[in-house]
mmCIF file of C-alpha atoms and ligand atoms in Angstrom:
data_model
loop_
_atom_site.group_PDB
_atom_site.id
_atom_site.type_symbol
_atom_site.label_atom_id
_atom_site.label_comp_id
_atom_site.label_asym_id
_atom_site.label_seq_id
_atom_site.Cartn_x
_atom_site.Cartn_y
_atom_site.Cartn_z
ATOM 1 C CA MET A 772 -42.217 27.918 8.048
ATOM 2 C CA PRO A 773 -38.864 26.762 6.638
ATOM 3 C CA PHE A 774 -39.177 24.622 3.530
ATOM 4 C CA ARG A 775 -38.419 21.099 4.638
ATOM 5 C CA THR A 776 -37.306 18.554 2.114
ATOM 6 C CA ARG A 777 -36.251 15.798 4.487
ATOM 7 C CA TYR A 778 -39.097 13.358 5.022
ATOM 8 C CA THR A 779 -39.225 12.439 8.709
ATOM 9 C CA GLY A 780 -42.031 9.938 8.913
ATOM 10 C CA LEU A 781 -45.793 9.786 8.914
ATOM 11 C CA ILE A 782 -46.412 11.285 12.361
ATOM 12 C CA GLU A 783 -44.700 14.526 11.355
ATOM 13 C CA ARG A 784 -46.453 14.513 8.006
ATOM 14 C CA TYR A 785 -49.937 13.943 9.418
ATOM 15 C CA ARG A 786 -49.373 15.367 12.871
ATOM 16 C CA ASP A 787 -52.697 17.273 12.915
ATOM 17 C CA ARG A 788 -54.628 14.074 12.262
ATOM 18 C CA LEU A 789 -52.903 11.892 14.823
ATOM 19 C CA PRO A 790 -53.133 11.763 18.627
ATOM 20 C CA VAL A 791 -49.806 13.445 19.452
ATOM 21 C CA HIS A 792 -48.961 16.624 21.371
ATOM 22 C CA ASP A 793 -46.552 19.402 20.436
ATOM 23 C CA ASP A 794 -43.968 18.116 22.902
ATOM 24 C CA THR A 795 -44.415 14.399 22.198
ATOM 25 C CA ARG A 796 -41.096 12.692 21.490
ATOM 26 C CA ILE A 797 -41.668 11.038 18.104
ATOM 27 C CA ILE A 798 -40.134 7.592 17.603
ATOM 28 C CA SER A 799 -39.720 7.319 13.851
ATOM 29 C CA LEU A 800 -37.632 5.536 11.252
ATOM 30 C CA GLY A 801 -39.009 7.527 8.320
ATOM 31 C CA GLU A 802 -41.893 5.102 7.693
ATOM 32 C CA GLY A 803 -44.736 5.765 5.238
ATOM 33 C CA ASN A 804 -44.598 7.688 1.950
ATOM 34 C CA THR A 805 -44.461 4.382 0.064
ATOM 35 C CA PRO A 806 -44.832 4.150 -3.731
ATOM 36 C CA LEU A 807 -48.204 3.664 -5.393
ATOM 37 C CA ILE A 808 -47.215 1.744 -8.519
ATOM 38 C CA ARG A 809 -49.560 1.480 -11.499
ATOM 39 C CA LEU A 810 -49.467 -1.997 -13.017
ATOM 40 C CA ASN A 811 -48.737 -2.048 -16.747
ATOM 41 C CA ASN A 812 -48.651 -5.643 -17.897
ATOM 42 C CA ILE A 813 -51.068 -7.510 -15.660
ATOM 43 C CA PRO A 814 -54.212 -5.515 -16.561
ATOM 44 C CA ARG A 815 -53.340 -5.943 -20.250
ATOM 45 C CA GLN A 816 -53.062 -9.699 -19.774
ATOM 46 C CA LEU A 817 -56.413 -9.767 -18.003
ATOM 47 C CA GLU A 818 -57.844 -8.082 -21.133
ATOM 48 C CA LYS A 819 -59.892 -5.825 -18.923
ATOM 49 C CA ASP A 820 -59.994 -2.069 -18.882
ATOM 50 C CA VAL A 821 -59.058 -1.468 -15.256
ATOM 51 C CA ASP A 822 -56.453 0.628 -13.456
ATOM 52 C CA ILE A 823 -54.677 -1.467 -10.853
ATOM 53 C CA TYR A 824 -52.266 0.216 -8.457
ATOM 54 C CA VAL A 825 -50.204 -1.527 -5.816
ATOM 55 C CA LYS A 826 -49.293 0.304 -2.639
ATOM 56 C CA TYR A 827 -45.852 -1.130 -1.968
ATOM 57 C CA GLU A 828 -45.741 -1.225 1.811
ATOM 58 C CA GLY A 829 -42.761 -3.562 1.641
ATOM 59 C CA LEU A 830 -40.636 -0.426 1.267
ATOM 60 C CA ASN A 831 -41.224 0.661 4.853
ATOM 61 C CA PRO A 832 -38.116 0.662 7.109
ATOM 62 C CA THR A 833 -38.602 -2.898 8.399
ATOM 63 C CA GLY A 834 -40.277 -4.073 5.206
ATOM 64 C CA SER A 835 -43.976 -4.075 6.077
ATOM 65 C CA PHE A 836 -46.924 -1.781 6.816
ATOM 66 C CA LYS A 837 -46.569 -2.690 10.506
ATOM 67 C CA ASP A 838 -44.110 0.235 10.758
ATOM 68 C CA ARG A 839 -46.980 2.697 10.255
ATOM 69 C CA GLY A 840 -48.705 1.373 13.329
ATOM 70 C CA MET A 841 -45.553 0.807 15.315
ATOM 71 C CA THR A 842 -44.264 4.390 15.082
ATOM 72 C CA MET A 843 -47.514 5.508 16.744
ATOM 73 C CA ALA A 844 -47.741 2.659 19.262
ATOM 74 C CA VAL A 845 -44.140 3.031 20.443
ATOM 75 C CA THR A 846 -44.313 6.839 20.464
ATOM 76 C CA LYS A 847 -47.351 6.640 22.763
ATOM 77 C CA ALA A 848 -45.889 3.853 24.910
ATOM 78 C CA VAL A 849 -42.789 5.984 25.542
ATOM 79 C CA GLU A 850 -44.921 9.061 26.199
ATOM 80 C CA GLU A 851 -46.860 7.103 28.784
ATOM 81 C CA GLY A 852 -43.620 6.050 30.489
ATOM 82 C CA SER A 853 -43.541 2.443 29.356
ATOM 83 C CA LYS A 854 -40.147 0.702 29.476
ATOM 84 C CA ALA A 855 -41.153 -2.430 27.587
ATOM 85 C CA ILE A 856 -43.481 -3.513 24.801
ATOM 86 C CA ILE A 857 -44.808 -6.946 23.951
ATOM 87 C CA CYS A 858 -46.548 -8.544 20.981
ATOM 88 C CA ALA A 859 -47.598 -11.840 19.514
ATOM 89 C CA SER A 860 -46.588 -12.033 15.903
ATOM 90 C CA THR A 861 -46.491 -14.050 12.711
ATOM 91 C CA GLY A 862 -43.243 -12.161 12.115
ATOM 92 C CA ASN A 863 -43.696 -8.641 10.798
ATOM 93 C CA THR A 864 -45.110 -7.149 13.977
ATOM 94 C CA SER A 865 -42.154 -8.554 15.897
ATOM 95 C CA ALA A 866 -39.703 -7.126 13.368
ATOM 96 C CA ALA A 867 -41.291 -3.680 13.628
ATOM 97 C CA ALA A 868 -41.640 -3.824 17.427
ATOM 98 C CA ALA A 869 -37.985 -4.838 17.768
ATOM 99 C CA ALA A 870 -36.762 -2.016 15.526
ATOM 100 C CA TYR A 871 -38.852 0.764 17.065
ATOM 101 C CA ALA A 872 -38.026 -0.422 20.592
ATOM 102 C CA ALA A 873 -34.339 -0.271 19.681
ATOM 103 C CA ARG A 874 -34.847 3.247 18.357
ATOM 104 C CA ALA A 875 -36.645 4.285 21.553
ATOM 105 C CA GLY A 876 -34.226 2.552 23.904
ATOM 106 C CA ILE A 877 -36.827 0.261 25.476
ATOM 107 C CA THR A 878 -37.213 -3.528 25.569
ATOM 108 C CA ALA A 879 -39.310 -5.573 23.129
ATOM 109 C CA PHE A 880 -40.658 -9.017 23.975
ATOM 110 C CA VAL A 881 -41.950 -10.916 20.954
ATOM 111 C CA LEU A 882 -43.913 -14.169 20.981
ATOM 112 C CA ILE A 883 -43.674 -16.057 17.709
ATOM 113 C CA PRO A 884 -44.987 -19.448 16.581
ATOM 114 C CA ASP A 885 -42.212 -22.031 16.811
ATOM 115 C CA GLY A 886 -40.858 -22.775 13.306
ATOM 116 C CA LYS A 887 -43.680 -21.055 11.395
ATOM 117 C CA ILE A 888 -42.069 -17.683 10.829
ATOM 118 C CA ALA A 889 -40.290 -16.530 7.691
ATOM 119 C CA MET A 890 -36.513 -16.384 8.070
ATOM 120 C CA GLY A 891 -36.079 -12.679 7.307
ATOM 121 C CA LYS A 892 -38.505 -11.705 10.046
ATOM 122 C CA LEU A 893 -36.823 -13.849 12.671
ATOM 123 C CA ALA A 894 -33.463 -12.345 11.677
ATOM 124 C CA GLN A 895 -34.873 -8.848 12.195
ATOM 125 C CA ALA A 896 -36.283 -9.519 15.667
ATOM 126 C CA MET A 897 -32.981 -11.069 16.746
ATOM 127 C CA MET A 898 -30.781 -8.412 15.143
ATOM 128 C CA HIS A 899 -32.683 -5.529 16.736
ATOM 129 C CA GLY A 900 -32.203 -7.106 20.140
ATOM 130 C CA ALA A 901 -35.744 -8.162 20.988
ATOM 131 C CA VAL A 902 -36.272 -10.904 23.527
ATOM 132 C CA THR A 903 -37.636 -13.576 21.209
ATOM 133 C CA ILE A 904 -39.935 -16.157 22.766
ATOM 134 C CA GLN A 905 -40.849 -19.057 20.516
ATOM 135 C CA ILE A 906 -44.049 -20.703 21.678
ATOM 136 C CA LYS A 907 -45.156 -24.222 20.887
ATOM 137 C CA GLY A 908 -48.397 -22.944 19.440
ATOM 138 C CA ASN A 909 -49.731 -20.658 16.729
ATOM 139 C CA PHE A 910 -50.373 -16.917 16.528
ATOM 140 C CA ASP A 911 -53.760 -17.199 18.216
ATOM 141 C CA ASP A 912 -52.174 -18.948 21.230
ATOM 142 C CA GLY A 913 -49.548 -16.193 21.382
ATOM 143 C CA MET A 914 -52.196 -13.476 21.270
ATOM 144 C CA ARG A 915 -54.100 -15.060 24.150
ATOM 145 C CA LEU A 916 -50.892 -15.265 26.230
ATOM 146 C CA VAL A 917 -49.906 -11.675 25.489
ATOM 147 C CA LYS A 918 -53.293 -10.377 26.625
ATOM 148 C CA ASP A 919 -53.031 -12.416 29.837
ATOM 149 C CA VAL A 920 -49.470 -11.448 30.705
ATOM 150 C CA ALA A 921 -49.939 -7.728 30.002
ATOM 151 C CA SER A 922 -52.404 -7.488 32.869
ATOM 152 C CA HIS A 923 -49.767 -8.979 35.204
ATOM 153 C CA ALA A 924 -46.561 -7.256 34.045
ATOM 154 C CA PRO A 925 -45.496 -3.660 33.221
ATOM 155 C CA VAL A 926 -45.503 -4.083 29.440
ATOM 156 C CA THR A 927 -47.478 -2.321 26.704
ATOM 157 C CA ILE A 928 -49.165 -4.490 24.075
ATOM 158 C CA VAL A 929 -48.319 -3.306 20.564
ATOM 159 C CA ASN A 930 -50.522 -5.699 18.635
ATOM 160 C CA SER A 931 -53.275 -4.098 16.572
ATOM 161 C CA ILE A 932 -55.645 -4.233 19.568
ATOM 162 C CA ASN A 933 -53.557 -1.220 20.643
ATOM 163 C CA PRO A 934 -55.695 1.587 19.149
ATOM 164 C CA TYR A 935 -52.639 3.694 18.253
ATOM 165 C CA ARG A 936 -51.608 1.029 15.757
ATOM 166 C CA LEU A 937 -54.701 1.645 13.634
ATOM 167 C CA GLN A 938 -54.226 5.412 13.944
ATOM 168 C CA GLY A 939 -50.789 5.095 12.380
ATOM 169 C CA GLN A 940 -51.942 2.649 9.739
ATOM 170 C CA LYS A 941 -54.833 4.848 8.573
ATOM 171 C CA THR A 942 -52.261 7.185 6.998
ATOM 172 C CA ALA A 943 -51.821 4.772 4.079
ATOM 173 C CA SER A 944 -55.288 5.838 2.901
ATOM 174 C CA PHE A 945 -54.345 9.516 3.235
ATOM 175 C CA GLU A 946 -51.356 8.962 0.984
ATOM 176 C CA ILE A 947 -53.433 7.126 -1.621
ATOM 177 C CA VAL A 948 -56.130 9.831 -1.763
ATOM 178 C CA GLU A 949 -53.494 12.543 -2.036
ATOM 179 C CA GLU A 950 -51.645 10.733 -4.776
ATOM 180 C CA LEU A 951 -54.672 9.819 -6.916
ATOM 181 C CA GLY A 952 -56.578 13.002 -6.105
ATOM 182 C CA HIS A 953 -59.485 10.853 -4.909
ATOM 183 C CA ALA A 954 -60.149 7.492 -3.298
ATOM 184 C CA PRO A 955 -60.012 4.473 -5.634
ATOM 185 C CA ASP A 956 -63.209 2.594 -6.543
ATOM 186 C CA TYR A 957 -61.969 -0.578 -4.845
ATOM 187 C CA HIS A 958 -59.359 -1.195 -2.181
ATOM 188 C CA CYS A 959 -58.211 -4.792 -1.799
ATOM 189 C CA LEU A 960 -56.246 -6.121 1.161
ATOM 190 C CA PRO A 961 -55.065 -9.409 2.609
ATOM 191 C CA VAL A 962 -56.811 -10.050 5.924
ATOM 192 C CA GLY A 963 -55.255 -11.666 8.991
ATOM 193 C CA ASN A 964 -56.258 -9.985 12.220
ATOM 194 C CA ALA A 965 -58.231 -7.489 10.097
ATOM 195 C CA GLY A 966 -56.609 -4.475 11.759
ATOM 196 C CA ASN A 967 -55.287 -3.072 8.512
ATOM 197 C CA ILE A 968 -58.551 -3.177 6.561
ATOM 198 C CA THR A 969 -60.165 -1.434 9.542
ATOM 199 C CA ALA A 970 -57.401 1.187 9.673
ATOM 200 C CA HIS A 971 -57.675 1.919 5.949
ATOM 201 C CA TRP A 972 -61.408 2.475 6.260
ATOM 202 C CA ILE A 973 -60.858 4.842 9.185
ATOM 203 C CA GLY A 974 -58.431 6.748 6.968
ATOM 204 C CA TYR A 975 -60.816 7.008 4.024
ATOM 205 C CA ARG A 976 -63.717 7.973 6.285
ATOM 206 C CA GLU A 977 -61.760 10.691 8.026
ATOM 207 C CA TYR A 978 -60.615 12.101 4.742
ATOM 208 C CA SER A 979 -64.048 12.305 3.178
ATOM 209 C CA CYS A 980 -66.112 13.240 6.206
ATOM 210 C CA THR A 981 -64.051 16.310 6.968
ATOM 211 C CA THR A 982 -64.051 17.554 3.404
ATOM 212 C CA ALA A 983 -67.836 17.461 3.171
ATOM 213 C CA ASP A 984 -69.521 20.905 3.474
ATOM 214 C CA LYS A 985 -70.179 20.096 7.042
ATOM 215 C CA VAL A 986 -70.161 16.930 9.013
ATOM 216 C CA THR A 987 -73.832 16.083 9.000
ATOM 217 C CA GLU A 988 -73.537 12.522 10.148
ATOM 218 C CA ALA A 989 -70.682 12.240 12.638
ATOM 219 C CA CYS A 990 -68.368 9.503 11.482
ATOM 220 C CA ALA A 991 -68.300 6.591 13.896
ATOM 221 C CA TYR A 992 -64.534 6.724 14.131
ATOM 222 C CA CYS A 993 -63.732 10.349 14.845
ATOM 223 C CA ASN A 994 -67.188 11.635 15.867
ATOM 224 C CA GLY A 995 -66.596 14.666 13.689
ATOM 225 C CA LYS A 996 -63.591 15.660 15.786
ATOM 226 C CA CYS A 997 -60.747 15.055 13.410
ATOM 227 C CA LYS A 998 -58.863 18.169 12.442
ATOM 228 C CA PHE A 999 -58.095 17.487 8.833
ATOM 229 C CA ALA A 1000 -58.695 20.692 6.913
ATOM 230 C CA GLY A 1001 -59.382 19.727 3.323
ATOM 231 C CA GLY A 1002 -57.308 19.329 0.197
ATOM 232 C CA ALA A 1003 -57.869 18.130 -3.332
ATOM 233 C CA VAL A 1004 -60.207 15.324 -2.411
ATOM 234 C CA THR A 1005 -63.741 14.327 -3.175
ATOM 235 C CA GLY A 1006 -66.110 12.704 -0.717
ATOM 236 C CA LYS A 1007 -65.695 9.399 -2.496
ATOM 237 C CA GLN A 1008 -64.966 6.249 -0.529
ATOM 238 C CA PRO A 1009 -63.810 2.924 -1.900
ATOM 239 C CA VAL A 1010 -65.483 -0.445 -1.710
ATOM 240 C CA MET A 1011 -63.321 -2.415 0.729
ATOM 241 C CA VAL A 1012 -62.499 -5.991 -0.219
ATOM 242 C CA GLY A 1013 -60.665 -8.414 2.074
ATOM 243 C CA TYR A 1014 -59.127 -11.722 1.032
ATOM 244 C CA GLN A 1015 -58.093 -14.531 3.360
ATOM 245 C CA ALA A 1016 -56.068 -17.647 2.585
ATOM 246 C CA SER A 1017 -58.336 -20.684 2.193
ATOM 247 C CA GLY A 1018 -56.540 -22.569 4.968
ATOM 248 C CA SER A 1019 -57.114 -19.730 7.419
ATOM 249 C CA ALA A 1020 -60.352 -18.075 6.362
ATOM 250 C CA PRO A 1021 -62.481 -17.599 9.491
ATOM 251 C CA PHE A 1022 -64.538 -14.852 7.821
ATOM 252 C CA LEU A 1023 -65.603 -17.312 5.131
ATOM 253 C CA ARG A 1024 -66.205 -20.162 7.575
ATOM 254 C CA GLY A 1025 -68.323 -17.996 9.867
ATOM 255 C CA GLY A 1026 -66.241 -18.623 12.991
ATOM 256 C CA PRO A 1027 -62.701 -19.039 14.317
ATOM 257 C CA VAL A 1028 -60.531 -21.632 12.560
ATOM 258 C CA GLU A 1029 -58.827 -24.040 14.966
ATOM 259 C CA ASP A 1030 -55.645 -24.951 13.067
ATOM 260 C CA PRO A 1031 -55.062 -22.285 10.419
ATOM 261 C CA ASP A 1032 -52.596 -23.253 7.728
ATOM 262 C CA THR A 1033 -51.263 -21.418 4.682
ATOM 263 C CA VAL A 1034 -48.012 -20.650 2.894
ATOM 264 C CA ALA A 1035 -48.918 -16.986 3.531
ATOM 265 C CA THR A 1036 -47.662 -17.102 7.124
ATOM 266 C CA ALA A 1037 -48.403 -13.422 7.798
ATOM 267 C CA ILE A 1038 -52.140 -14.155 7.567
ATOM 268 C CA ARG A 1039 -52.056 -17.552 9.226
ATOM 269 C CA ILE A 1040 -54.556 -16.405 11.836
ATOM 270 C CA GLY A 1041 -57.650 -18.319 12.910
ATOM 271 C CA ASN A 1042 -59.214 -15.850 15.321
ATOM 272 C CA PRO A 1043 -58.993 -12.266 13.999
ATOM 273 C CA GLN A 1044 -58.768 -9.630 16.731
ATOM 274 C CA SER A 1045 -60.638 -6.976 14.720
ATOM 275 C CA TRP A 1046 -63.454 -9.325 13.700
ATOM 276 C CA HIS A 1047 -66.381 -7.000 14.403
ATOM 277 C CA GLN A 1048 -64.685 -3.871 13.084
ATOM 278 C CA ALA A 1049 -63.874 -5.594 9.800
ATOM 279 C CA TRP A 1050 -67.464 -6.733 9.274
ATOM 280 C CA LYS A 1051 -68.599 -3.200 9.924
ATOM 281 C CA VAL A 1052 -66.146 -1.990 7.268
ATOM 282 C CA LYS A 1053 -67.565 -4.521 4.815
ATOM 283 C CA GLU A 1054 -71.141 -3.379 5.523
ATOM 284 C CA GLU A 1055 -70.395 0.347 5.446
ATOM 285 C CA SER A 1056 -68.329 0.244 2.270
ATOM 286 C CA GLY A 1057 -70.514 -2.250 0.410
ATOM 287 C CA GLY A 1058 -67.554 -4.617 0.160
ATOM 288 C CA TRP A 1059 -67.000 -8.327 0.571
ATOM 289 C CA PHE A 1060 -64.660 -11.017 1.867
ATOM 290 C CA ASP A 1061 -63.377 -13.904 -0.187
ATOM 291 C CA GLU A 1062 -60.650 -16.501 -0.022
ATOM 292 C CA CYS A 1063 -57.656 -17.448 -2.171
ATOM 293 C CA THR A 1064 -55.912 -20.805 -2.302
ATOM 294 C CA ASP A 1065 -52.177 -21.068 -1.651
ATOM 295 C CA GLU A 1066 -51.718 -21.867 -5.355
ATOM 296 C CA GLU A 1067 -53.475 -18.651 -6.379
ATOM 297 C CA ILE A 1068 -51.466 -16.645 -3.854
ATOM 298 C CA LEU A 1069 -48.105 -17.982 -5.020
ATOM 299 C CA ALA A 1070 -49.075 -17.567 -8.688
ATOM 300 C CA ALA A 1071 -49.968 -13.916 -8.081
ATOM 301 C CA GLN A 1072 -46.723 -13.334 -6.162
ATOM 302 C CA LYS A 1073 -44.729 -14.739 -9.050
ATOM 303 C CA LEU A 1074 -46.733 -12.917 -11.730
ATOM 304 C CA LEU A 1075 -46.175 -9.601 -9.980
ATOM 305 C CA ALA A 1076 -42.451 -10.252 -9.646
ATOM 306 C CA GLN A 1077 -42.014 -11.426 -13.230
ATOM 307 C CA GLN A 1078 -44.415 -9.119 -15.079
ATOM 308 C CA GLU A 1079 -44.087 -5.918 -13.069
ATOM 309 C CA GLY A 1080 -40.782 -6.154 -11.191
ATOM 310 C CA VAL A 1081 -42.421 -5.928 -7.783
ATOM 311 C CA PHE A 1082 -41.451 -8.504 -5.155
ATOM 312 C CA CYS A 1083 -43.840 -8.911 -2.239
ATOM 313 C CA GLU A 1084 -44.222 -11.651 0.325
ATOM 314 C CA PRO A 1085 -46.870 -14.368 -0.177
ATOM 315 C CA ALA A 1086 -49.485 -12.887 2.188
ATOM 316 C CA SER A 1087 -49.291 -9.581 0.323
ATOM 317 C CA ALA A 1088 -50.001 -11.218 -3.033
ATOM 318 C CA THR A 1089 -53.370 -12.370 -1.676
ATOM 319 C CA SER A 1090 -54.775 -8.909 -2.402
ATOM 320 C CA LEU A 1091 -53.759 -9.096 -6.049
ATOM 321 C CA ALA A 1092 -54.776 -12.757 -6.426
ATOM 322 C CA GLY A 1093 -58.280 -11.936 -5.228
ATOM 323 C CA ALA A 1094 -58.531 -8.713 -7.208
ATOM 324 C CA MET A 1095 -57.491 -10.429 -10.453
ATOM 325 C CA ARG A 1096 -60.157 -13.102 -9.953
ATOM 326 C CA ASP A 1097 -62.848 -10.515 -9.241
ATOM 327 C CA VAL A 1098 -61.798 -8.416 -12.245
ATOM 328 C CA LYS A 1099 -61.901 -11.475 -14.508
ATOM 329 C CA SER A 1100 -65.359 -12.469 -13.318
ATOM 330 C CA GLY A 1101 -66.657 -8.909 -13.671
ATOM 331 C CA LYS A 1102 -67.493 -8.591 -9.973
ATOM 332 C CA ILE A 1103 -65.122 -5.618 -10.125
ATOM 333 C CA PRO A 1104 -66.400 -3.925 -13.305
ATOM 334 C CA GLU A 1105 -64.366 -2.501 -16.168
ATOM 335 C CA GLY A 1106 -63.511 1.156 -15.800
ATOM 336 C CA SER A 1107 -62.667 0.696 -12.111
ATOM 337 C CA SER A 1108 -59.623 1.990 -10.290
ATOM 338 C CA ILE A 1109 -58.294 -0.551 -7.836
ATOM 339 C CA VAL A 1110 -55.634 -0.297 -5.154
ATOM 340 C CA CYS A 1111 -54.103 -3.500 -3.813
ATOM 341 C CA THR A 1112 -52.053 -3.173 -0.644
ATOM 342 C CA LEU A 1113 -48.794 -5.107 -0.862
ATOM 343 C CA THR A 1114 -48.308 -5.476 2.866
ATOM 344 C CA GLY A 1115 -44.754 -6.824 3.053
ATOM 345 C CA ASN A 1116 -41.482 -7.181 1.169
ATOM 346 C CA GLY A 1117 -40.626 -10.333 -0.757
ATOM 347 C CA LEU A 1118 -37.204 -10.514 0.899
ATOM 348 C CA LYS A 1119 -38.908 -11.406 4.179
ATOM 349 C CA ASP A 1120 -39.458 -14.946 2.991
ATOM 350 C CA PRO A 1121 -36.665 -16.016 0.628
ATOM 351 C CA ASP A 1122 -37.229 -19.725 1.286
ATOM 352 C CA THR A 1123 -40.737 -19.765 -0.193
ATOM 353 C CA ALA A 1124 -39.578 -17.670 -3.148
ATOM 354 C CA ILE A 1125 -36.675 -19.954 -4.005
ATOM 355 C CA GLN A 1126 -38.769 -23.112 -3.552
ATOM 356 C CA GLN A 1127 -41.378 -22.049 -6.075
ATOM 357 C CA SER A 1128 -39.113 -20.304 -8.557
ATOM 358 C CA THR A 1129 -38.786 -21.909 -11.972
ATOM 359 C CA SER A 1130 -36.284 -19.416 -13.366
ATOM 360 C CA PRO A 1131 -33.126 -21.124 -14.589
ATOM 361 C CA VAL A 1132 -29.990 -21.077 -12.484
ATOM 362 C CA LEU A 1133 -27.145 -22.354 -14.647
ATOM 363 C CA THR A 1134 -23.828 -23.588 -13.369
ATOM 364 C CA ILE A 1135 -20.999 -23.373 -15.891
ATOM 365 C CA ASP A 1136 -17.217 -23.275 -16.097
ATOM 366 C CA ALA A 1137 -15.669 -19.801 -15.890
ATOM 367 C CA GLU A 1138 -15.066 -19.723 -19.670
ATOM 368 C CA LEU A 1139 -16.155 -17.139 -22.249
ATOM 369 C CA ASP A 1140 -17.561 -19.814 -24.581
ATOM 370 C CA GLU A 1141 -19.737 -21.240 -21.860
ATOM 371 C CA VAL A 1142 -21.142 -17.824 -20.950
ATOM 372 C CA LYS A 1143 -21.837 -17.154 -24.630
ATOM 373 C CA ARG A 1144 -23.648 -20.462 -24.990
ATOM 374 C CA ALA A 1145 -25.680 -19.798 -21.854
ATOM 375 C CA ILE A 1146 -26.805 -16.451 -23.263
ATOM 376 C CA LEU A 1147 -27.647 -17.721 -26.755
ATOM 377 C CA ASN A 1148 -29.538 -20.729 -25.407
ATOM 378 C CA ASN A 1149 -31.645 -18.566 -23.145
ATOM 379 C CA MET A 1150 -32.590 -15.620 -25.355
ATOM 380 C CA GLU A 1151 -36.359 -15.190 -25.634
HETATM 381 C C1 LIG B 2689 -49.798 -8.286 9.446
HETATM 382 C C2 LIG B 2689 -49.804 -8.636 8.002
HETATM 383 C C3 LIG B 2689 -50.987 -8.878 7.298
HETATM 384 C C4 LIG B 2689 -52.333 -8.900 7.949
HETATM 385 O O1 LIG B 2689 -52.772 -7.668 8.428
HETATM 386 P P1 LIG B 2689 -53.952 -7.614 9.508
HETATM 387 O O2 LIG B 2689 -54.005 -6.226 9.957
HETATM 388 O O3 LIG B 2689 -53.554 -8.579 10.579
HETATM 389 O O4 LIG B 2689 -55.187 -8.082 8.796
HETATM 390 C C5 LIG B 2689 -50.903 -9.136 5.939
HETATM 391 N N1 LIG B 2689 -49.717 -9.185 5.311
HETATM 392 C C6 LIG B 2689 -48.562 -8.957 5.955
HETATM 393 C C7 LIG B 2689 -47.286 -9.035 5.202
HETATM 394 C C8 LIG B 2689 -48.567 -8.676 7.315
HETATM 395 O O5 LIG B 2689 -47.393 -8.482 7.949
#
């Protein structure tokens, strides 16, 4: 085997653990392999002895974890002869679908909620040449329409109800286990449709079940068939914790939410498509669901940007907002290692960032004295 230094995406990297054939044409933009950043300042401020890592999924090619699922979904759609893909989206799925369709040379149709999508995401869908359909309704309406139309037209759905999406997304857990040498004690995620929390659990399960001496109890996801052949991992699995925004928290309300509303538009979802899977993940991992207010979400987004230099979009900060609260209360005990998934890049939603920023922007004359004064007046 030649020594390969060029990273060519997660399908190539985890080929033996994904449903692809030797001759499958891989549609990739080099997604995955994202940084796992250990937080320095925030744990110190919490005055708790915990290790918090953020998995910065905003550094994927289109700026969110959706690329992990989309490389698989589009690769399989093309393999199956599909000429068009379709999705409903709060923004990031449409951005990823548009980009991977462009790469594959097929058409993407994206249904987005009229006016409720962050500007960066809309720009991406348009720039990559997707057919953008704004609907006078929310994500849940779009999802219903996509399911209906796909049974009447030759298009492949690439929402997370497409099982290949979760297969691609499970690789985030592989990367985390490989990087830490073991699974973390807790894994915290924002929850919208709940596909990603499900995918992460599949990833952790596959990793640990195949490294056990033998697969005694066939894992519900792979039935003991996955081909992963060991590595420096223990059989440990994390407790999975999912946080929803208070204005769109169906898991906390016990049923679908009619008019979901939150500043975290990526999780503005009232009727999660992976409802049952996510509850199974919670049961199996001994985890829990909780909610965060918009204020908590925005405060965590800002804290992360200002204290750690990491800029994520509002929905992503929900994982950290919830984790910080549970660390403070002791629900997540001291001594724990915690991974928070930062699902999307802060640049996706510049409007929200600028609106809530309190950092000074000074306007001065183009004179040396004025610059000097601005510096001296603003030294810490
Ligand atoms: C899609 C998305 C989510 C929600 O993920 P689900 O799999 O729907 O639970 C969270 N944050 C961002 C930035 C997203 O794009």
